[in-house]
Short mmCIF file of C-alpha atoms (C1' of nucleotides) in Angstrom, two decimals:
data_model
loop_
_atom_site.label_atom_id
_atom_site.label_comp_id
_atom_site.label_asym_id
_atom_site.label_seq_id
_atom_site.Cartn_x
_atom_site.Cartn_y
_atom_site.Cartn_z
CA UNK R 106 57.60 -25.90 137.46
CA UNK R 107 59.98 -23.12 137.50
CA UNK R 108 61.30 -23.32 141.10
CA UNK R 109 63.84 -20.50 142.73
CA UNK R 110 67.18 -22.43 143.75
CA UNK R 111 67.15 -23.04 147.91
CA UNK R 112 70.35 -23.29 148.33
CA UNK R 113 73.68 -21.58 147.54
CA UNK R 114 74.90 -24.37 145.16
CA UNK R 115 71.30 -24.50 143.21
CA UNK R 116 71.48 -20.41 143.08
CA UNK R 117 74.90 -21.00 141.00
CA UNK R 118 73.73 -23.47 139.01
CA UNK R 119 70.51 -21.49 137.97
CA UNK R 120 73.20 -18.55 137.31
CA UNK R 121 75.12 -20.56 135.38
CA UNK R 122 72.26 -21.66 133.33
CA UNK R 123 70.88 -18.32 132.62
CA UNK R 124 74.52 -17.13 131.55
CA UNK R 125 75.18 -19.88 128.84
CA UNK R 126 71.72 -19.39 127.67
CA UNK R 127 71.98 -15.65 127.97
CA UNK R 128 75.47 -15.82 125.85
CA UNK R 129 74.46 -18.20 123.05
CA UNK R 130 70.97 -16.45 122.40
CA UNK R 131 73.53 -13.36 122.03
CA UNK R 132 75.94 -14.90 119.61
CA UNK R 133 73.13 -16.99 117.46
CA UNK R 134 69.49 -15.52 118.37
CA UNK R 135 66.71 -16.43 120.25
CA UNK R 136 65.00 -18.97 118.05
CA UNK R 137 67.66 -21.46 117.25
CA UNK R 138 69.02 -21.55 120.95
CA UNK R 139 69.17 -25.42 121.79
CA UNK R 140 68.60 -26.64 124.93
CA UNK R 141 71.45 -29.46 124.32
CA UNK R 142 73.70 -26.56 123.69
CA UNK R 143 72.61 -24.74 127.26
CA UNK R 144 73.40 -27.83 128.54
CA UNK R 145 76.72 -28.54 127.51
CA UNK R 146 77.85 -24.76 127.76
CA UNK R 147 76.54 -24.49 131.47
CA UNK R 148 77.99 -27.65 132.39
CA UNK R 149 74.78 -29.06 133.35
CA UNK R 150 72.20 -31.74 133.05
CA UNK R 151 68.63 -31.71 131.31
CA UNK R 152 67.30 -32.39 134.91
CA UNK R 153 68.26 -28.96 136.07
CA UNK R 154 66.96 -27.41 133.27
CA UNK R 155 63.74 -28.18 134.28
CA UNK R 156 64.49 -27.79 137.67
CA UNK R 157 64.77 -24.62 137.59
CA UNK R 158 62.72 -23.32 134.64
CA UNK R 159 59.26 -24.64 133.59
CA UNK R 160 60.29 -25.02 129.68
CA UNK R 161 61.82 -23.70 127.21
CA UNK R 162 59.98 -20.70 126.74
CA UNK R 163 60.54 -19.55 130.64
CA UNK R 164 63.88 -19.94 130.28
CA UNK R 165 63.99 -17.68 127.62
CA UNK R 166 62.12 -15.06 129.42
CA UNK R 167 63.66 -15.36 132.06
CA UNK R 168 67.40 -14.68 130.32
CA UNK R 169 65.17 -11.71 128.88
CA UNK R 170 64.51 -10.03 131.87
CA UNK R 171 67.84 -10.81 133.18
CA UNK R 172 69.01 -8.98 130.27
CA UNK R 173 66.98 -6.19 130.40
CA UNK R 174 67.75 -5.33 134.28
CA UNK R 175 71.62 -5.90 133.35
CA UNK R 176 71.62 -3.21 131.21
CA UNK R 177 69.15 -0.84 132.48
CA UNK R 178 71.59 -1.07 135.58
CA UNK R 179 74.48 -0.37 133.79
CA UNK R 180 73.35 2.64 132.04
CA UNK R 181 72.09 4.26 135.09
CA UNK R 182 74.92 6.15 135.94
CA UNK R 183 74.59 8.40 133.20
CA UNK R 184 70.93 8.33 132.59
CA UNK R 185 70.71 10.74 135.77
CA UNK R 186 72.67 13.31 133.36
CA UNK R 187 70.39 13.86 131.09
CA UNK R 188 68.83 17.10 131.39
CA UNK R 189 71.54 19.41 129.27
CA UNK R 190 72.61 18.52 125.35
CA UNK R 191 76.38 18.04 127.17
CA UNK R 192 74.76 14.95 128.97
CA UNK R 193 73.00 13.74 126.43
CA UNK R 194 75.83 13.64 124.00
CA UNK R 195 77.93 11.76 127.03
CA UNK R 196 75.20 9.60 126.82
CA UNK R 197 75.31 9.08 123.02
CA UNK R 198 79.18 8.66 123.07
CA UNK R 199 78.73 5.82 125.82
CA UNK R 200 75.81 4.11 123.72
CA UNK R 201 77.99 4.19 120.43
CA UNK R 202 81.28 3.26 122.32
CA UNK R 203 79.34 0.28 124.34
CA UNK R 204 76.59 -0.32 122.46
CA UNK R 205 78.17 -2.65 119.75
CA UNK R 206 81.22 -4.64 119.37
CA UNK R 207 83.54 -3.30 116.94
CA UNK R 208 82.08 -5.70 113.93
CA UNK R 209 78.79 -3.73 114.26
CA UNK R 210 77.46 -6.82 116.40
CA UNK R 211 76.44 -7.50 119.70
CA UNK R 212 74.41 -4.14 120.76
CA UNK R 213 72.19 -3.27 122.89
CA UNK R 214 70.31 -6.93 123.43
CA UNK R 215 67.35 -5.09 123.95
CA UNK R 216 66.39 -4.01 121.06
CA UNK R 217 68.10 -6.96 119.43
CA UNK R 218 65.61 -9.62 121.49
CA UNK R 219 63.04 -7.38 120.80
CA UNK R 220 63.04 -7.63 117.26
CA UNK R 221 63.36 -11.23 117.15
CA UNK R 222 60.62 -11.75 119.57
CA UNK R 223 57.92 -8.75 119.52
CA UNK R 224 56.33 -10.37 116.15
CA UNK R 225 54.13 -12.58 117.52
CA UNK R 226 55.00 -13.40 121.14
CA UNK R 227 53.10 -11.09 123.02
CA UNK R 228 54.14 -12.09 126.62
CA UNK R 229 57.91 -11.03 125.98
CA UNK R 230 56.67 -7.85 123.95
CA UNK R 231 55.08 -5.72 126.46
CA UNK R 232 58.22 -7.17 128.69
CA UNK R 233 60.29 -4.94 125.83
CA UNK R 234 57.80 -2.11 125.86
CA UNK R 235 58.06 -1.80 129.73
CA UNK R 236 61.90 -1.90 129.36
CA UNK R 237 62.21 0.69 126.57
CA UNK R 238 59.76 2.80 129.31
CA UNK R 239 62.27 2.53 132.02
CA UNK R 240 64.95 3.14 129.72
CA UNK R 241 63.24 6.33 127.93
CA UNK R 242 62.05 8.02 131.21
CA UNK R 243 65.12 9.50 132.45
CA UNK R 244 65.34 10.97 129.25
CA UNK R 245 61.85 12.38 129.65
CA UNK R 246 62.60 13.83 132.76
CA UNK R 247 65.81 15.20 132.24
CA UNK R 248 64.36 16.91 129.24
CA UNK R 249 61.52 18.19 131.22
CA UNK R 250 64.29 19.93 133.81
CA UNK R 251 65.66 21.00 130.63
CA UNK R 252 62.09 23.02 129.86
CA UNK R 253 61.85 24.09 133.05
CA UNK R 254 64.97 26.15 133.06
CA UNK R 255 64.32 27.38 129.81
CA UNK R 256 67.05 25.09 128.04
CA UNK R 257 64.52 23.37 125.84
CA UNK R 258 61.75 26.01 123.58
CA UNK R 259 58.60 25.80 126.12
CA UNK R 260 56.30 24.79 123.05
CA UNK R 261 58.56 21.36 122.48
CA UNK R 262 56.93 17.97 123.51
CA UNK R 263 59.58 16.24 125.26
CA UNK R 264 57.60 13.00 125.35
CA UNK R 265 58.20 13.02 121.08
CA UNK R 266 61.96 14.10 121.16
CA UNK R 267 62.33 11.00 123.76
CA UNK R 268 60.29 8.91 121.41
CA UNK R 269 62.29 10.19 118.49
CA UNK R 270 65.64 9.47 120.00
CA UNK R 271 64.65 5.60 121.41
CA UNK R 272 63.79 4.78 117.57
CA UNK R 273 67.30 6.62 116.39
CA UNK R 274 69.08 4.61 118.94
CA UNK R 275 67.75 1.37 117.43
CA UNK R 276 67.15 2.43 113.96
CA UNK R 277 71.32 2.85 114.00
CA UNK R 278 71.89 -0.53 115.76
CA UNK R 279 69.71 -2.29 112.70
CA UNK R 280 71.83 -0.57 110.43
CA UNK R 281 75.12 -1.01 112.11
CA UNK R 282 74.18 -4.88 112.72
CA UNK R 283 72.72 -5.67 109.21
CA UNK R 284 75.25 -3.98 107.23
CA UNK R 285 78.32 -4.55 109.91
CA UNK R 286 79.39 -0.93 110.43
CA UNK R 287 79.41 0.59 113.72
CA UNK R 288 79.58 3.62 112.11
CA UNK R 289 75.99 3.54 111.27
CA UNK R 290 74.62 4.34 115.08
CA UNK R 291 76.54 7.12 115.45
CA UNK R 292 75.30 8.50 112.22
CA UNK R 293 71.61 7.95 113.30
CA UNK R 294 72.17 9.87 116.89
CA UNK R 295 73.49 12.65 115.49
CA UNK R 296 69.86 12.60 113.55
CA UNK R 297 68.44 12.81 117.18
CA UNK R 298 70.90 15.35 118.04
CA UNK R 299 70.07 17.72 115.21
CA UNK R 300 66.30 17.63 116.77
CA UNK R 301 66.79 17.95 120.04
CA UNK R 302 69.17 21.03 119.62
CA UNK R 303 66.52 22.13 116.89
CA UNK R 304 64.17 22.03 120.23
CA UNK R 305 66.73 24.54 122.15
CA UNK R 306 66.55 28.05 122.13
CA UNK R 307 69.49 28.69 120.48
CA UNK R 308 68.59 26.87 118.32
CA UNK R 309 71.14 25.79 115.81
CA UNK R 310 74.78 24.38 116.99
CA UNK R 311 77.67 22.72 115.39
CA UNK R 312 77.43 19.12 114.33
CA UNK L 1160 66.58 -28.63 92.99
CA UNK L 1161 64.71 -25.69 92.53
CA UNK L 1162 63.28 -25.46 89.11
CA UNK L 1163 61.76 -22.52 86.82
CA UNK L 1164 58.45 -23.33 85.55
CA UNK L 1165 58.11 -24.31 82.03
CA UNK L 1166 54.30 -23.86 81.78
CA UNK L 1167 51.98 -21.03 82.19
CA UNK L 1168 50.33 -23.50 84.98
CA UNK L 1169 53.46 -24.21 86.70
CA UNK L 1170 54.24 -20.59 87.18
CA UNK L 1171 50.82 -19.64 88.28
CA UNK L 1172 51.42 -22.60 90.91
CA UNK L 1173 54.93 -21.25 91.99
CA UNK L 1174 53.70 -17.79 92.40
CA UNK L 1175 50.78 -19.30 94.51
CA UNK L 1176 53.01 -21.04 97.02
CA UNK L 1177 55.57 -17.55 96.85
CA UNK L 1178 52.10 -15.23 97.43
CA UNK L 1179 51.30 -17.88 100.24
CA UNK L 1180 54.40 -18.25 101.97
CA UNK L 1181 54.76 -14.64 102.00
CA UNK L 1182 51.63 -14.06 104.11
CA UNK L 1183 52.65 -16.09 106.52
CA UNK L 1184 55.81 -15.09 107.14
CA UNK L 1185 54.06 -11.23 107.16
CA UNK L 1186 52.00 -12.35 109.56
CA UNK L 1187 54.11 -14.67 112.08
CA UNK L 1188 57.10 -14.53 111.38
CA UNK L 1189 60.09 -16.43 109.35
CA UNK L 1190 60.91 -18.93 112.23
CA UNK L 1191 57.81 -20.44 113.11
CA UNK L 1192 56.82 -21.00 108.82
CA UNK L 1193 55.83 -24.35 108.49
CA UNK L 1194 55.84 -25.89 104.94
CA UNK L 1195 52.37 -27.90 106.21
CA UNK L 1196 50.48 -24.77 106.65
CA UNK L 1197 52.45 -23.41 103.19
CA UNK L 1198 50.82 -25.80 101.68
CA UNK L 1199 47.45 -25.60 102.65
CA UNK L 1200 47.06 -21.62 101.94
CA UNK L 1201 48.50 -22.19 98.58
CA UNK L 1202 46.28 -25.00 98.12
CA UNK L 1203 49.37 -27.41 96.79
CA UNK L 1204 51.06 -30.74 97.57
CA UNK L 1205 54.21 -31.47 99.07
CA UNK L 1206 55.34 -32.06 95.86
CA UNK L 1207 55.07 -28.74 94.31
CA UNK L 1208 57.19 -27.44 96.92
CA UNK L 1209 60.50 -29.05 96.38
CA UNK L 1210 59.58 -28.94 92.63
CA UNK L 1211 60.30 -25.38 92.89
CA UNK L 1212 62.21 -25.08 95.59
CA UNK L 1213 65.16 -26.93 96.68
CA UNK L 1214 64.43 -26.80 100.29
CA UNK L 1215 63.10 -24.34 102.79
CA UNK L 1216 65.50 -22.07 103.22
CA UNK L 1217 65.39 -21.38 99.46
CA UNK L 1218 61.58 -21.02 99.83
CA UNK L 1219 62.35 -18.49 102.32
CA UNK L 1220 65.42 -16.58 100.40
CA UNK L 1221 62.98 -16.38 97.27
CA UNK L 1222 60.33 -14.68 99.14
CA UNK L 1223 62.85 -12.30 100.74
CA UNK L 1224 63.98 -11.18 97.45
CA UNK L 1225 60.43 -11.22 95.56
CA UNK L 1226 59.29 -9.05 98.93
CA UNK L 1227 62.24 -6.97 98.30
CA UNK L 1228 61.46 -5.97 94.90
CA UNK L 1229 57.85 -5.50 95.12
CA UNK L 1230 58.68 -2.76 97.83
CA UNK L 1231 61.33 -1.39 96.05
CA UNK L 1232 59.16 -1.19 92.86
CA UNK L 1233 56.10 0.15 94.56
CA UNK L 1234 58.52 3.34 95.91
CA UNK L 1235 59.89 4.13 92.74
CA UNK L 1236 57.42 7.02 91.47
CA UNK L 1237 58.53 8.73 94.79
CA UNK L 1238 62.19 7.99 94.90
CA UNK L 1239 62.77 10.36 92.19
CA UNK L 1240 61.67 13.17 93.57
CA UNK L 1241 64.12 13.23 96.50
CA UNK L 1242 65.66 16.47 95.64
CA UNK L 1243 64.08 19.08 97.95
CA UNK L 1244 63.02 19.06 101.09
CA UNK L 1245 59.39 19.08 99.95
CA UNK L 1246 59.94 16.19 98.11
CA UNK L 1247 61.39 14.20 100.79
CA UNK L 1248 58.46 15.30 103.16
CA UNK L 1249 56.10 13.84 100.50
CA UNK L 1250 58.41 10.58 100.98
CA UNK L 1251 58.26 10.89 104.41
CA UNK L 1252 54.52 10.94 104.64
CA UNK L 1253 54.01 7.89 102.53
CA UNK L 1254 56.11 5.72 104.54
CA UNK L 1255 53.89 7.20 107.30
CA UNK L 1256 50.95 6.08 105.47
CA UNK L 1257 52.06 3.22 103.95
CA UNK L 1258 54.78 2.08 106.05
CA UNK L 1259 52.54 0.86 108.88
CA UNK L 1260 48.72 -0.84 109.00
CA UNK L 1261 46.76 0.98 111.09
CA UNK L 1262 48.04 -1.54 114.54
CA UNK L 1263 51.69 -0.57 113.86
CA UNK L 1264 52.37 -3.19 112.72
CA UNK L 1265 53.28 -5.02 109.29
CA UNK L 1266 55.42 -2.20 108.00
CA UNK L 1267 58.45 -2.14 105.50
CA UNK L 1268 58.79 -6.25 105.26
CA UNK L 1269 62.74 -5.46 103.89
CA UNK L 1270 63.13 -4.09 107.95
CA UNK L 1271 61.24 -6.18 109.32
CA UNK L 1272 62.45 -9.43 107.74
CA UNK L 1273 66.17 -8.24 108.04
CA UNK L 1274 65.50 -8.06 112.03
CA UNK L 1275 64.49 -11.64 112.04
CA UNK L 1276 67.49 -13.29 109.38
CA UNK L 1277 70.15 -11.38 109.69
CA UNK L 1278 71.06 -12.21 113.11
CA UNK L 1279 72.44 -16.06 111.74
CA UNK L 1280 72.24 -15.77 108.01
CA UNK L 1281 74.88 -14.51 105.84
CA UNK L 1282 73.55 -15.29 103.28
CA UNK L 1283 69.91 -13.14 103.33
CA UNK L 1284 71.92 -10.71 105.25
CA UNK L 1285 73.77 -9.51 102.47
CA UNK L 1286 70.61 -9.68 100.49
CA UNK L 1287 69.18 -7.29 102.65
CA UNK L 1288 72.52 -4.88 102.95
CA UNK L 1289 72.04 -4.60 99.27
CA UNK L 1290 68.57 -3.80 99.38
CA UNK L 1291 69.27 -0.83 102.13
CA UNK L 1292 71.65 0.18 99.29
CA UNK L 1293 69.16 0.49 96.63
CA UNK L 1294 66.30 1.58 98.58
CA UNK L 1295 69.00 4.45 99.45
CA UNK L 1296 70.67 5.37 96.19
CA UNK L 1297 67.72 7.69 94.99
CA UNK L 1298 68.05 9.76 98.57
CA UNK L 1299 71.98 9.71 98.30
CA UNK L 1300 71.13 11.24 94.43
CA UNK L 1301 68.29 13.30 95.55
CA UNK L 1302 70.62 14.86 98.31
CA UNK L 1303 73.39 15.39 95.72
CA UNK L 1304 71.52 17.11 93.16
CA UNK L 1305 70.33 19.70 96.60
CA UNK L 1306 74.02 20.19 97.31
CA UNK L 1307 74.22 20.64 93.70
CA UNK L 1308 72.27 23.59 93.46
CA UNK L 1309 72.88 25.35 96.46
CA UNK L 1310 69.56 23.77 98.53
CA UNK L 1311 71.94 21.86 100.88
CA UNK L 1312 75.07 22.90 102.63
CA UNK L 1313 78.46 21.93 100.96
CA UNK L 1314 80.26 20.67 103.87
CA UNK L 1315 77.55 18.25 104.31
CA UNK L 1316 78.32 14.49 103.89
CA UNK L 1317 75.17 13.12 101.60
CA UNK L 1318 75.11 9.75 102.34
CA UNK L 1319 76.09 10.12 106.33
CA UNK L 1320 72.69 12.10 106.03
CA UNK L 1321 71.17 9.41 103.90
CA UNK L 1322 72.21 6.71 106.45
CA UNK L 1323 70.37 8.40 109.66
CA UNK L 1324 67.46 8.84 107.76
CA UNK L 1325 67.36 4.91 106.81
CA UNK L 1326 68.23 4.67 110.48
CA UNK L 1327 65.22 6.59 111.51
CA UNK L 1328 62.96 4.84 109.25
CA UNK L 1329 63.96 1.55 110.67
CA UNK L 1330 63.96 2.55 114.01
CA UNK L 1331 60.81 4.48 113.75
CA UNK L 1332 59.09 0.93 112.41
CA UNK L 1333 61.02 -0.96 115.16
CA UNK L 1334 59.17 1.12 117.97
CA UNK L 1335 55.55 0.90 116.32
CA UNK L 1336 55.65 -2.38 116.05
CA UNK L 1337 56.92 -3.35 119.66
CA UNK L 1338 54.50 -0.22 121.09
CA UNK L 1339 52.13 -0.48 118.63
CA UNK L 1340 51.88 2.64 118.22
CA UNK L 1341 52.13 3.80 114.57
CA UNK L 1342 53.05 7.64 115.72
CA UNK L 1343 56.44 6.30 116.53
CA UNK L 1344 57.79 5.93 113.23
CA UNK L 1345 56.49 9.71 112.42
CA UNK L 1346 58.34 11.14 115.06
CA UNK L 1347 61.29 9.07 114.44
CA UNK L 1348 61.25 10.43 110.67
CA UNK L 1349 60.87 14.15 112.38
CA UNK L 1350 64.49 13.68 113.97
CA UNK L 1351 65.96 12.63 109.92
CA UNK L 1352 64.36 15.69 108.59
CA UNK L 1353 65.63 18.09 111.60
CA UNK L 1354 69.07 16.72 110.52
CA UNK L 1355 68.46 17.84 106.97
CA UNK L 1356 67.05 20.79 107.73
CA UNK L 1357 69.71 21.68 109.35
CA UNK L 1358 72.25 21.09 106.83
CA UNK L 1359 70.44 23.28 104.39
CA UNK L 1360 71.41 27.29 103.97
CA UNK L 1361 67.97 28.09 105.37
CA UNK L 1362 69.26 26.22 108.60
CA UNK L 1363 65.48 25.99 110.32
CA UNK L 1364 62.25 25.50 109.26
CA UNK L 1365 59.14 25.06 110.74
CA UNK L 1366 58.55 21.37 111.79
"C1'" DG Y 659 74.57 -39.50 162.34
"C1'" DG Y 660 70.10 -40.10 160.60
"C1'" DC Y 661 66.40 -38.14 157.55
"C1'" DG Y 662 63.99 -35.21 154.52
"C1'" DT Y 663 64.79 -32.03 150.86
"C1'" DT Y 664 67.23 -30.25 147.23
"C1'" DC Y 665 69.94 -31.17 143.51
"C1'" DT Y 666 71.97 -33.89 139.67
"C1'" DG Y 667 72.87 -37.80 135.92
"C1'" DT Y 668 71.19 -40.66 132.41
"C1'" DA Y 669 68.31 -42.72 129.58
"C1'" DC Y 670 64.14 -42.57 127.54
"C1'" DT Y 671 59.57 -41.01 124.94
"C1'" DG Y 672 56.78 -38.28 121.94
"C1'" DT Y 673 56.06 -35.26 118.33
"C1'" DA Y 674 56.40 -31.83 115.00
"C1'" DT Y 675 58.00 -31.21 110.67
"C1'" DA Y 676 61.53 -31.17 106.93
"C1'" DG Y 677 62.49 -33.96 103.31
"C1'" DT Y 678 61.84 -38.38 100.01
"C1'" DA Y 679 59.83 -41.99 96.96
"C1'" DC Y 680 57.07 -43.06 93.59
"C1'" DA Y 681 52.94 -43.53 91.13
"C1'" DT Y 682 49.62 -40.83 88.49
"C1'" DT Y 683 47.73 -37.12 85.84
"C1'" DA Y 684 47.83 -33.05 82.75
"C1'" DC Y 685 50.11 -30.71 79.10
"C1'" DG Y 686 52.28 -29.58 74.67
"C1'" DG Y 687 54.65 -30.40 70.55
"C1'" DA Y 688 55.24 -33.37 66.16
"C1'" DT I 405 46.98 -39.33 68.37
"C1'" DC I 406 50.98 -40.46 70.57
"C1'" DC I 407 55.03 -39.65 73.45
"C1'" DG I 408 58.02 -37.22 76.43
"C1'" DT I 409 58.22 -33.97 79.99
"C1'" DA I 410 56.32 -31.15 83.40
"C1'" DA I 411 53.24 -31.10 87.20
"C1'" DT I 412 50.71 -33.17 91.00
"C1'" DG I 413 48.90 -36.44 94.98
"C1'" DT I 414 49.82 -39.40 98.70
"C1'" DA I 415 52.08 -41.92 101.74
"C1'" DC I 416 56.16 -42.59 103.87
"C1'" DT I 417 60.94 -41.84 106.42
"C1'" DA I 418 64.25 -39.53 109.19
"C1'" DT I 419 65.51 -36.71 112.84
"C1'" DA I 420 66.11 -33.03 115.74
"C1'" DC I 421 64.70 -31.58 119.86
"C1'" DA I 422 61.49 -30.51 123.76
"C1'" DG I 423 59.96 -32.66 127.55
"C1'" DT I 424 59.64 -36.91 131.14
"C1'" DA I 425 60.84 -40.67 134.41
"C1'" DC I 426 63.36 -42.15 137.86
"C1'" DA I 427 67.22 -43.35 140.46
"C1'" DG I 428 71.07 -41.69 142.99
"C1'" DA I 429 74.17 -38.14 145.19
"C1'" DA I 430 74.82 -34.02 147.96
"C1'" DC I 431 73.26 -31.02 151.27
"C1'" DG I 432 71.26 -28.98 155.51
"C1'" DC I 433 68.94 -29.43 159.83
"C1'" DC I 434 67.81 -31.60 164.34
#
DNA sequence: GGCGTTCTGTACTGTATAGTACATTACGGA
DNA sequence: TCCGTAATGTACTATACAGTACAGAACGCC
C-alpha cells in the first residue's frame, strides 16, 4: 500500500522518488517510464518504491498531481490579473516565454500528460479536467469583472472565450512540440487574442 | 522484413490486419496495442504479421501513414475551397461534424496519434510534421488567393494565420476529448476565425 | 540503552508479450 | 499436372519489467 513517509528521512526519499519519476516521464513520456530507471535516478531501492506507492500506476498519479499543483502554483501570481486584455496578454507573454523550452519541448506538462493519458485511463482524466478547471477559472472570473465594468460587450459568454483560449493554449503547445517551433504557441494565442478583443467594445485593436 | 503482397489474397490479408490494427489503436490507444489481440480482430496468425511487417513498430508506422492519407483524402473536396471566409466556415463546420463522434471523442486520428508518438519517436514525428504541412497547404493557398484579391489584408502573414488555425483545431480536439465535450473544439475554431476576420478589410463580422 | 517501527538492500518470481522456427497448405504460371 | 513461391498455422523462445519476500539497518521514543 501506498503509505505517507513518517519520518523526515522517508519524506525525502518519497520526494526524491516523485522528482526522478516526475523528470524522466518529462523527458521520455508517461508510458515508457521504467521503474529500474526511477530507481537508479532517485538513488533508491525497489523496496521503497513500494513503500511508498502501491504500484506503478499510483506512482504515476501521484507525480501527476504533483505536477499539476506545481504549476497551478506557479502561475498564480498572474492569474489574479486577468480581468483587462493588458493582463491577459502578460499572461500570454509568461505562458509563451515559460511554457516551452526553447526546442519547442517541455511545455506545460499538463496538457502534455494529458494527452498521453486521457485516451483510455479515466482515473487520471477527470484528474486533467479538474486541473484545466482550476486553471481556466481565474480566467472566467477576471473576464466576468471585465463585463461588469463594461470592458467586455455584455452579450459575450465568457465561459466560451475561456474555453476558446484553454484549447489555443494547447492547440499551440501540440504544434510547437510536434513540429519543434516555439513559435507556434505564440501564433495560436494571438488567435485567442483576436477573439477576446473581438468580444470588447472597441472592438478591433492592433495585433 | 516487411513484404508487399504478391497476391490478390495476400493483400486482402495485409489490409485486414492494417483495418484491424487501426481500430484498436482508435480505440485504446498506440501503447497498450498488443499484436495478440491484432491478431484475433483480423482473424490471422502470428505469421501473417511479420510476413508483412517487420516488427511492431513498423505495424504501427504503416497505420500512421495509411490513417494519414485516408484523412487527408477524405478532406480534399473541401480543401479547395479555402478561399473566402464562407468557404472556410463550411471547413470549419465539417471538422465540427466530422471531427468528433458524438462523446468527443475519436476525432482527427493525425492529432490524436501525434499526441501519443511524438513525444519519443522521431521517426513518426516527422511523419506527422509533414502531414500538418499538407493538411495546411490548401489553407496557406486558400488564404493567398484572399490576399490576392483584396478579401484579406496585405500586411497579413498567411501562414502565421494558417498555423493558429491548425493550432485551434488541435487544441479544440485536445479539450473534447479530455472534457468530453464536443462544443470545445467549436469554440476553439471560433477564436481561428475571429483572427481571420480580423485580418480581412471588412475587419468584423458577425460570429 | 533497549525495543518497536520505519526504512532500505538484494535477490527472487511471475507474466505478458514481442519475436522465431518450421512445417504445411494454397496459389499461379509453364 | 507439376513445381516454385507466397501464404498460413502452431508451437515455441526470449526477455523486459512489474511486483514480492525477507532480512537487515537506521531511527525515534520511553
Amino acid at each position: 500500500m501506498s503509505t505517507e513517509p513518517a519520518t523526515r528521512r522517508g519524506r525525502a526519499t518519497r520526494d526524491r522518488i516523485l522528482a526522478a519519476a516526475a523528470e524522466l516521464i518529462a523527458a521520455n513520456g508517461v508510458g515508457t517510464l521504467r521503474l529500474d530507471d526511477v530507481e537508479r535516478a532517485a538513488g533508491v531501492g525497489r523496496s521503497q518504491l513500494y513503500h511508498y506507492f502501491a504500484n506503478r500506476d499510483d506512482l504515476v498519479n501521484s507525480v501527476v498531481q504533483s505536477t499539476i499543483d506545481t504549476v497551478l502554483a506557479a502561475q498564480e501570481p498572474l492569474l489574479v490579473g486577468l480581468d483587462s486584455i493588458e493582463g491577459i496578454d502578460c499572461w500570454f507573454d509568461d505562458i509563451v516565454a515559460n511554457g516551452l523550452r526553447g526546442d519547442g519541448l517541455g511545455g506545460c506538462p499538463i496538457g502534455t500528460l494529458a494527452r498521453q493519458l486521457s485516451e483510455h485511463d479515466d482515473v487520471s482524466r477527470s484528474a486533467f479536467v479538474e486541473a484545466f478547471a482550476r486553471w481556466e477559472a481565474p480566467l472566467i472570473e477576471g473576464l466576468s469583472r471585465m463585463q461588469a465594468n463594461g470592458r467586455l460587450n455584455a452579450d459575450a459568454d465568457v465561459v466560451e472565450l475561456a474555453d476558446l483560449t484553454m484549447a489555443a493554449i494547447q492547440g499551440g503547445i501540440l504544434l510547437a512540440q510536434v513540429r519543434r517551433k516555439p513559435d507556434q504557441l505564440r501564433l495560436a494565442l494571438r488567435g485567442a487574442r483576436a477573439a477576446l478583443v473581438a468580444a470588447t467594445p472597441a472592438g478591433i485593436s492592433a495585433t
